Amino acid sequence: MKEWQILMLNQQDVINTGLLEDMTGVLEKVETVFRLHGMEQVENPPKTMITLNDPETGDWMSKFIAMPVYIGGKINRPGIKWAAESMTNARTRELPMGIDMVILSDPVTVEPKAIIEGTLITAMRTAAATGIAAKYLARKNSEIVGCIGAGVIGRTVIQALVEVFPGIRKVKLFDIYKEKAEKIAEEFQGRVNVEVANSLQETVSESDIMATMSTSTRPLVKKEWLKEGYLITQLGANEVEARIVTDSDMIVVDDWEPIKHNHLSVFYPLIKEGKIRDDHIKLLRHIVCGKIPARISEGQNILYSSRGMGCLDIIVADHIYKTAIEKGLGYNFKMWDKPYWI
C-alpha cells in the first residue's frame, strides 16, 4: 500500500543539511535558476500580498506573501513560498522579522512532498542573487565592498560576495546599530577584513561594489559618493536617491513587474514622471543566459535592484529536500491512510 507522507524539515534540519556552510552550492543553484528562467523554463508569477496596518498609526504592521513557482528542466519542481514579515518582531527582536515556509509538490500527482522552514533559505538565496548579479555586473578587479545593513542579509551578502570575488581585500560595513556591525566583523575574522564604518558616506565612497540591505524607507546613498564604474545592488525598495537611477548607464533587476508597481519604490515616481521606461530596464536572467551582454566597460555605472523571486527559494529548497532524504533528516507527516473522497 502506498504511503502518503510529507517530509517535515524544521530549521535545525535545514542547518543539518549543510546549507549555511554551502554558499558555493547556493550560488550555483541560484545561477542555474536565473539561466532556466531566461530560457523560459520557469514560471514565476507575481507575488500575492496581504498587508495589515497598525490601526493607530496607519503604518504597515505585518505582511503575508504567496509566491508560487514551477521550475522546469531537470529540476521539474512546483512549489510555493509563504513569506511573512512583522514590524513587531523587528522591534521586540523576540522572533525573526521574516518567517517563511516552503512547500514542495510532485509535478504529476500534485502531492505535497515536503514542508520546509524557509527563513534560512531566504537569507542564503537573497545573498546569492546579489552575488550572481555582482559576478556579471561588477568590475572584475573589484577589491572593496561596501555594505549598508548588518542584519541577517548583511551577513550572508558578505559571505556571497567574498565567494564570488576571492580577491576582495576589505568590506566596509555600516549599520546605525554599531554593535551589530562589530559582531559581524568579528565573525568574519580570518576570512576577510570587515571594517566597521562610521558613516554612510565613508562606506560608499571607498567601495567598488556597494550593497544596501536595510529597512530604510528613505534614500541612503547619494550619487556623488559613488566611485566611477560602480555597481550598486539595492535589496530594499528605496535606498538609493533618484539620481542614481536616472544617471546609471545600466539598470538591471531580478523581476521588473513587482518593482515597477511598488508605490514605495524609488522607481515609482520616476515612472510616473516618464523618466524611466520599460525599455530602460534589463533583466538579470537575460544576462545570465547570454541573451544580452553583461558589463561592457570598466567605467560603466550599473544599478541592480532586487525584489526577490520565489524560484530562488524553490530551487534551494528542492536541493535541501533531496539532501535531507539522503541524510535521514526530518520526520514524516501522514496526510491520510487513504483519501476519504476521490
CSV table of C-alpha atoms in Angstrom, one decimal:
chain,number,residue,atom,x,y,z
A,1,MET,CA,0.0,0.0,0.0
A,2,LYS,CA,1.3,3.4,-0.9
A,3,GLU,CA,2.5,5.7,1.9
A,4,TRP,CA,1.1,9.3,1.6
A,5,GLN,CA,3.7,11.2,3.6
A,6,ILE,CA,5.1,14.7,3.7
A,7,LEU,CA,8.7,15.3,4.9
A,8,MET,CA,8.7,17.9,7.5
A,9,LEU,CA,12.0,19.8,8.0
A,10,ASN,CA,12.4,22.3,10.8
A,11,GLN,CA,15.2,25.0,11.0
A,12,GLN,CA,17.7,22.6,12.7
A,13,ASP,CA,17.1,20.0,9.9
A,14,VAL,CA,17.8,22.7,7.3
A,15,ILE,CA,21.0,23.6,9.1
A,16,ASN,CA,22.0,19.9,9.3
A,17,THR,CA,21.8,19.6,5.5
A,18,GLY,CA,24.9,21.9,5.5
A,19,LEU,CA,23.1,24.9,3.9
A,20,LEU,CA,24.8,27.6,5.9
A,21,GLU,CA,28.3,26.2,5.0
A,22,ASP,CA,27.5,25.9,1.3
A,23,MET,CA,27.3,29.3,-0.2
A,24,THR,CA,29.1,27.9,-3.2
A,25,GLY,CA,26.3,25.5,-3.8
A,26,VAL,CA,23.6,28.1,-3.2
A,27,LEU,CA,25.3,30.4,-5.7
A,28,GLU,CA,25.4,27.6,-8.3
A,29,LYS,CA,21.6,26.8,-7.7
A,30,VAL,CA,20.7,30.5,-8.0
A,31,GLU,CA,22.7,31.0,-11.2
A,32,THR,CA,21.0,27.9,-12.6
A,33,VAL,CA,17.5,29.1,-11.9
A,34,PHE,CA,18.3,32.5,-13.4
A,35,ARG,CA,19.6,30.8,-16.5
A,36,LEU,CA,16.5,28.5,-16.7
A,37,HIS,CA,14.2,31.5,-16.2
A,38,GLY,CA,16.0,33.4,-19.0
A,39,MET,CA,15.4,30.3,-21.2
A,40,GLU,CA,11.7,30.4,-20.3
A,41,GLN,CA,11.7,27.2,-18.4
A,42,VAL,CA,10.5,28.8,-15.1
A,43,GLU,CA,7.0,30.0,-14.2
A,44,ASN,CA,7.3,32.7,-11.6
A,45,PRO,CA,4.1,34.7,-11.5
A,46,PRO,CA,3.8,37.9,-9.5
A,47,LYS,CA,3.5,37.7,-5.7
A,48,THR,CA,0.2,38.0,-4.0
A,49,MET,CA,0.4,40.1,-0.8
A,50,ILE,CA,-1.8,41.0,2.1
A,51,THR,CA,-0.8,43.9,4.3
A,52,LEU,CA,-2.2,44.5,7.8
A,53,ASN,CA,-1.8,48.1,9.1
A,54,ASP,CA,-1.5,49.4,12.6
A,55,PRO,CA,-4.9,50.9,13.5
A,56,GLU,CA,-3.4,53.7,15.4
A,57,THR,CA,-0.5,54.9,13.1
A,58,GLY,CA,-1.7,53.5,9.7
A,59,ASP,CA,1.8,52.2,9.1
A,60,TRP,CA,2.1,48.6,8.0
A,61,MET,CA,2.3,46.1,10.8
A,62,SER,CA,2.6,42.7,9.1
A,63,LYS,CA,2.7,41.3,5.6
A,64,PHE,CA,1.8,37.9,4.2
A,65,ILE,CA,3.1,37.0,0.7
A,66,ALA,CA,2.4,33.9,-1.5
A,67,MET,CA,5.0,33.1,-4.2
A,68,PRO,CA,4.0,30.1,-6.4
A,69,VAL,CA,6.6,28.7,-8.8
A,70,TYR,CA,7.3,26.0,-11.3
A,71,ILE,CA,10.9,25.2,-12.3
A,72,GLY,CA,11.3,23.1,-15.4
A,73,GLY,CA,14.3,21.5,-17.0
A,74,LYS,CA,16.0,18.8,-14.9
A,75,ILE,CA,14.6,20.4,-11.7
A,76,ASN,CA,11.0,19.8,-12.6
A,77,ARG,CA,9.6,21.1,-9.3
A,78,PRO,CA,6.5,23.0,-8.4
A,79,GLY,CA,6.4,24.7,-5.1
A,80,ILE,CA,5.3,27.8,-3.1
A,81,LYS,CA,6.9,30.0,-0.6
A,82,TRP,CA,4.8,31.5,2.1
A,83,ALA,CA,6.6,34.6,3.4
A,84,ALA,CA,5.6,36.8,6.3
A,85,GLU,CA,7.1,39.9,7.9
A,86,SER,CA,6.4,41.6,11.2
A,87,MET,CA,7.4,45.1,12.3
A,88,THR,CA,6.6,44.0,15.9
A,89,ASN,CA,9.2,41.2,15.6
A,90,ALA,CA,11.7,43.7,14.3
A,91,ARG,CA,11.1,46.0,17.2
A,92,THR,CA,11.0,43.4,20.0
A,93,ARG,CA,13.6,41.0,18.5
A,94,GLU,CA,11.9,38.0,20.1
A,95,LEU,CA,11.2,36.4,16.7
A,96,PRO,CA,12.8,37.0,13.2
A,97,MET,CA,11.3,39.9,11.3
A,98,GLY,CA,10.6,37.5,8.4
A,99,ILE,CA,9.2,34.0,9.0
A,100,ASP,CA,9.0,31.8,5.9
A,101,MET,CA,7.8,28.4,4.9
A,102,VAL,CA,8.3,26.4,1.6
A,103,ILE,CA,6.1,23.7,0.3
A,104,LEU,CA,7.3,21.4,-2.5
A,105,SER,CA,4.9,19.3,-4.6
A,106,ASP,CA,5.1,16.4,-7.0
A,107,PRO,CA,4.7,17.7,-10.6
A,108,VAL,CA,2.4,14.8,-11.7
A,109,THR,CA,0.3,13.7,-8.7
A,110,VAL,CA,0.5,17.2,-7.1
A,111,GLU,CA,1.1,15.5,-3.7
A,112,PRO,CA,2.9,17.8,-1.2
A,113,LYS,CA,6.4,16.2,-0.8
A,114,ALA,CA,7.9,18.5,1.8
A,115,ILE,CA,7.2,21.4,4.1
A,116,ILE,CA,10.4,23.2,4.9
A,117,GLU,CA,11.3,26.1,7.3
A,118,GLY,CA,12.3,28.8,4.9
A,119,THR,CA,13.8,31.6,6.8
A,120,LEU,CA,17.4,30.5,6.3
A,121,ILE,CA,16.7,29.6,2.7
A,122,THR,CA,15.6,33.2,2.2
A,123,ALA,CA,18.8,34.6,3.8
A,124,MET,CA,21.0,32.4,1.7
A,125,ARG,CA,19.3,32.8,-1.7
A,126,THR,CA,18.8,36.6,-1.3
A,127,ALA,CA,22.6,37.0,-0.8
A,128,ALA,CA,23.4,34.5,-3.6
A,129,ALA,CA,21.3,36.5,-6.0
A,130,THR,CA,23.3,39.6,-5.1
A,131,GLY,CA,26.5,37.5,-5.6
A,132,ILE,CA,25.4,36.4,-9.1
A,133,ALA,CA,24.5,40.0,-10.0
A,134,ALA,CA,28.0,41.1,-9.0
A,135,LYS,CA,29.6,38.2,-10.9
A,136,TYR,CA,28.1,39.6,-14.2
A,137,LEU,CA,27.9,43.3,-13.4
A,138,ALA,CA,30.8,44.3,-11.2
A,139,ARG,CA,34.3,45.2,-12.3
A,140,LYS,CA,36.5,42.0,-12.3
A,141,ASN,CA,39.2,43.8,-10.3
A,142,SER,CA,36.8,44.9,-7.5
A,143,GLU,CA,38.6,44.9,-4.2
A,144,ILE,CA,36.5,46.8,-1.8
A,145,VAL,CA,32.8,46.1,-0.9
A,146,GLY,CA,30.5,48.5,0.9
A,147,CYS,CA,27.6,47.1,2.9
A,148,ILE,CA,24.8,49.1,4.5
A,149,GLY,CA,22.8,46.9,7.0
A,150,ALA,CA,24.2,44.5,9.5
A,151,GLY,CA,21.2,42.2,9.8
A,152,VAL,CA,20.9,38.6,8.6
A,153,ILE,CA,21.1,39.5,4.9
A,154,GLY,CA,24.1,41.7,5.6
A,155,ARG,CA,25.9,38.7,7.0
A,156,THR,CA,25.1,36.4,4.0
A,157,VAL,CA,25.7,39.1,1.4
A,158,ILE,CA,29.3,39.4,2.6
A,159,GLN,CA,29.6,35.7,2.5
A,160,ALA,CA,28.3,35.6,-1.1
A,161,LEU,CA,30.5,38.4,-2.4
A,162,VAL,CA,33.6,37.0,-0.8
A,163,GLU,CA,32.8,33.7,-2.5
A,164,VAL,CA,32.4,35.3,-5.9
A,165,PHE,CA,35.3,37.7,-5.6
A,166,PRO,CA,38.0,36.0,-3.6
A,167,GLY,CA,40.3,39.0,-4.3
A,168,ILE,CA,38.2,41.3,-2.1
A,169,ARG,CA,40.6,42.8,0.5
A,170,LYS,CA,38.2,44.8,2.6
A,171,VAL,CA,34.5,45.1,3.4
A,172,LYS,CA,33.2,48.4,4.8
A,173,LEU,CA,30.1,47.7,6.9
A,174,PHE,CA,27.7,50.3,8.3
A,175,ASP,CA,24.7,50.0,10.5
A,176,ILE,CA,23.0,52.6,12.7
A,177,TYR,CA,23.4,50.0,15.5
A,178,LYS,CA,27.2,49.9,15.5
A,179,GLU,CA,27.4,46.8,17.8
A,180,LYS,CA,25.6,44.7,15.2
A,181,ALA,CA,28.3,45.6,12.6
A,182,GLU,CA,31.0,44.9,15.1
A,183,LYS,CA,29.6,41.4,15.8
A,184,ILE,CA,29.6,40.6,12.1
A,185,ALA,CA,33.1,41.9,11.7
A,186,GLU,CA,34.2,39.6,14.5
A,187,GLU,CA,32.5,36.6,12.8
A,188,PHE,CA,34.5,37.2,9.6
A,189,GLN,CA,37.9,37.5,11.3
A,190,GLY,CA,40.4,35.3,9.5
A,191,ARG,CA,38.4,35.2,6.3
A,192,VAL,CA,38.1,38.8,5.1
A,193,ASN,CA,38.8,42.2,6.7
A,194,VAL,CA,35.4,43.6,7.7
A,195,GLU,CA,35.9,47.2,8.8
A,196,VAL,CA,33.1,48.9,10.7
A,197,ALA,CA,32.4,52.3,9.1
A,198,ASN,CA,31.4,55.4,11.0
A,199,SER,CA,29.2,56.9,8.3
A,200,LEU,CA,27.2,56.2,5.1
A,201,GLN,CA,29.5,58.4,3.0
A,202,GLU,CA,32.6,56.6,4.3
A,203,THR,CA,31.0,53.3,3.4
A,204,VAL,CA,30.0,54.3,-0.1
A,205,SER,CA,32.9,56.4,-1.3
A,206,GLU,CA,35.6,53.7,-1.0
A,207,SER,CA,33.6,50.8,-2.5
A,208,ASP,CA,33.9,49.2,-5.9
A,209,ILE,CA,30.7,47.1,-5.1
A,210,MET,CA,28.1,48.7,-3.0
A,211,ALA,CA,25.3,46.6,-1.4
A,212,THR,CA,22.3,48.0,0.5
A,213,MET,CA,20.1,45.7,2.6
A,214,SER,CA,18.3,47.9,5.1
A,215,THR,CA,14.7,48.5,6.2
A,216,SER,CA,15.0,52.2,5.4
A,217,THR,CA,12.1,54.0,3.8
A,218,ARG,CA,14.2,56.9,2.6
A,219,PRO,CA,17.2,57.1,0.3
A,220,LEU,CA,20.5,56.5,2.0
A,221,VAL,CA,23.0,56.6,-0.9
A,222,LYS,CA,23.9,59.8,-2.7
A,223,LYS,CA,25.1,59.8,-6.3
A,224,GLU,CA,28.2,62.0,-5.6
A,225,TRP,CA,29.5,59.4,-3.1
A,226,LEU,CA,29.8,56.6,-5.7
A,227,LYS,CA,33.1,55.7,-7.5
A,228,GLU,CA,33.1,55.8,-11.2
A,229,GLY,CA,32.5,52.4,-12.6
A,230,TYR,CA,30.3,51.4,-9.7
A,231,LEU,CA,27.9,48.5,-9.2
A,232,ILE,CA,25.3,49.2,-6.5
A,233,THR,CA,22.9,46.5,-5.5
A,234,GLN,CA,19.7,47.6,-3.8
A,235,LEU,CA,17.8,45.0,-1.9
A,236,GLY,CA,15.4,47.4,-0.3
A,237,ALA,CA,12.9,49.5,-2.3
A,238,ASN,CA,14.1,53.0,-1.7
A,239,GLU,CA,17.7,53.0,-0.5
A,240,VAL,CA,19.3,55.0,-3.4
A,241,GLU,CA,18.4,58.5,-4.4
A,242,ALA,CA,16.6,59.1,-7.7
A,243,ARG,CA,19.7,60.5,-9.5
A,244,ILE,CA,21.4,57.1,-9.2
A,245,VAL,CA,18.5,55.5,-11.1
A,246,THR,CA,18.4,58.1,-13.8
A,247,ASP,CA,22.2,58.5,-14.2
A,248,SER,CA,23.2,54.9,-14.2
A,249,ASP,CA,24.4,53.6,-17.6
A,250,MET,CA,22.6,50.3,-17.0
A,251,ILE,CA,19.7,49.3,-14.7
A,252,VAL,CA,19.3,45.6,-14.0
A,253,VAL,CA,16.5,44.0,-12.0
A,254,ASP,CA,15.6,40.5,-11.0
A,255,ASP,CA,11.9,40.9,-11.8
A,256,TRP,CA,10.6,44.2,-13.2
A,257,GLU,CA,6.8,44.0,-12.8
A,258,PRO,CA,6.7,43.8,-8.9
A,259,ILE,CA,9.3,46.6,-8.7
A,260,LYS,CA,7.5,48.7,-11.3
A,261,HIS,CA,4.2,48.6,-9.4
A,262,ASN,CA,5.6,49.0,-5.9
A,263,HIS,CA,4.5,52.5,-4.9
A,264,LEU,CA,7.2,52.6,-2.2
A,265,SER,CA,10.0,52.1,-4.7
A,266,VAL,CA,12.4,54.8,-5.8
A,267,PHE,CA,11.4,53.8,-9.4
A,268,TYR,CA,7.7,54.5,-8.9
A,269,PRO,CA,7.7,58.3,-9.1
A,270,LEU,CA,10.3,58.2,-11.9
A,271,ILE,CA,8.0,56.0,-14.0
A,272,LYS,CA,5.0,58.3,-13.3
A,273,GLU,CA,7.2,61.3,-14.5
A,274,GLY,CA,8.3,59.5,-17.6
A,275,LYS,CA,11.9,59.4,-16.6
A,276,ILE,CA,12.1,55.6,-16.5
A,277,ARG,CA,10.5,53.4,-19.2
A,278,ASP,CA,10.3,49.6,-19.5
A,279,ASP,CA,13.0,49.7,-22.3
A,280,HIS,CA,15.5,51.2,-19.8
A,281,ILE,CA,15.4,48.0,-17.7
A,282,LYS,CA,17.4,44.8,-18.2
A,283,LEU,CA,16.6,41.5,-16.6
A,284,LEU,CA,19.4,39.6,-14.8
A,285,ARG,CA,18.1,36.3,-16.1
A,286,HIS,CA,18.7,37.5,-19.7
A,287,ILE,CA,22.2,38.4,-18.8
A,288,VAL,CA,22.9,35.1,-17.1
A,289,CYS,CA,21.6,33.1,-20.1
A,290,GLY,CA,23.6,35.2,-22.6
A,291,LYS,CA,20.7,37.0,-24.3
A,292,ILE,CA,22.1,40.4,-23.5
A,293,PRO,CA,25.6,41.4,-22.6
A,294,ALA,CA,26.8,42.0,-19.0
A,295,ARG,CA,29.2,44.8,-18.1
A,296,ILE,CA,31.0,46.0,-21.2
A,297,SER,CA,33.5,48.5,-19.8
A,298,GLU,CA,35.3,49.4,-16.6
A,299,GLY,CA,33.8,52.8,-16.4
A,300,GLN,CA,30.2,51.7,-16.8
A,301,ASN,CA,27.9,52.6,-13.8
A,302,ILE,CA,25.4,49.9,-13.0
A,303,LEU,CA,22.4,49.7,-10.6
A,304,TYR,CA,21.0,46.3,-9.7
A,305,SER,CA,17.7,46.3,-7.8
A,306,SER,CA,16.0,43.2,-6.4
A,307,ARG,CA,12.5,42.4,-5.2
A,308,GLY,CA,13.1,38.7,-4.6
A,309,MET,CA,11.7,35.8,-6.6
A,310,GLY,CA,10.2,32.5,-5.4
A,311,CYS,CA,12.1,30.5,-7.9
A,312,LEU,CA,15.3,31.1,-5.9
A,313,ASP,CA,13.7,29.6,-2.8
A,314,ILE,CA,12.2,26.6,-4.6
A,315,ILE,CA,15.5,25.5,-6.3
A,316,VAL,CA,17.4,25.8,-3.0
A,317,ALA,CA,14.5,24.0,-1.1
A,318,ASP,CA,14.5,21.2,-3.7
A,319,HIS,CA,18.2,20.6,-3.0
A,320,ILE,CA,17.6,20.7,0.7
A,321,TYR,CA,14.8,18.2,0.4
A,322,LYS,CA,16.9,15.7,-1.6
A,323,THR,CA,19.8,16.2,0.8
A,324,ALA,CA,17.6,15.6,3.8
A,325,ILE,CA,16.3,12.3,2.3
A,326,GLU,CA,19.9,11.2,1.8
A,327,LYS,CA,20.9,12.1,5.4
A,328,GLY,CA,17.7,10.8,7.0
A,329,LEU,CA,16.7,14.2,8.4
A,330,GLY,CA,13.2,15.4,9.4
A,331,TYR,CA,10.1,13.4,10.1
A,332,ASN,CA,7.2,12.2,8.0
A,333,PHE,CA,3.7,13.5,8.5
A,334,LYS,CA,0.9,11.3,7.1
A,335,MET,CA,-1.8,13.3,5.5
A,336,TRP,CA,-4.2,10.3,5.3
A,337,ASP,CA,-4.2,6.5,5.4
A,338,LYS,CA,-6.4,6.6,2.3
A,339,PRO,CA,-8.0,9.7,0.7
A,340,TYR,CA,-11.6,10.0,2.0
A,341,TRP,CA,-13.2,11.3,-1.2
A,342,ILE,CA,-11.8,10.6,-4.6
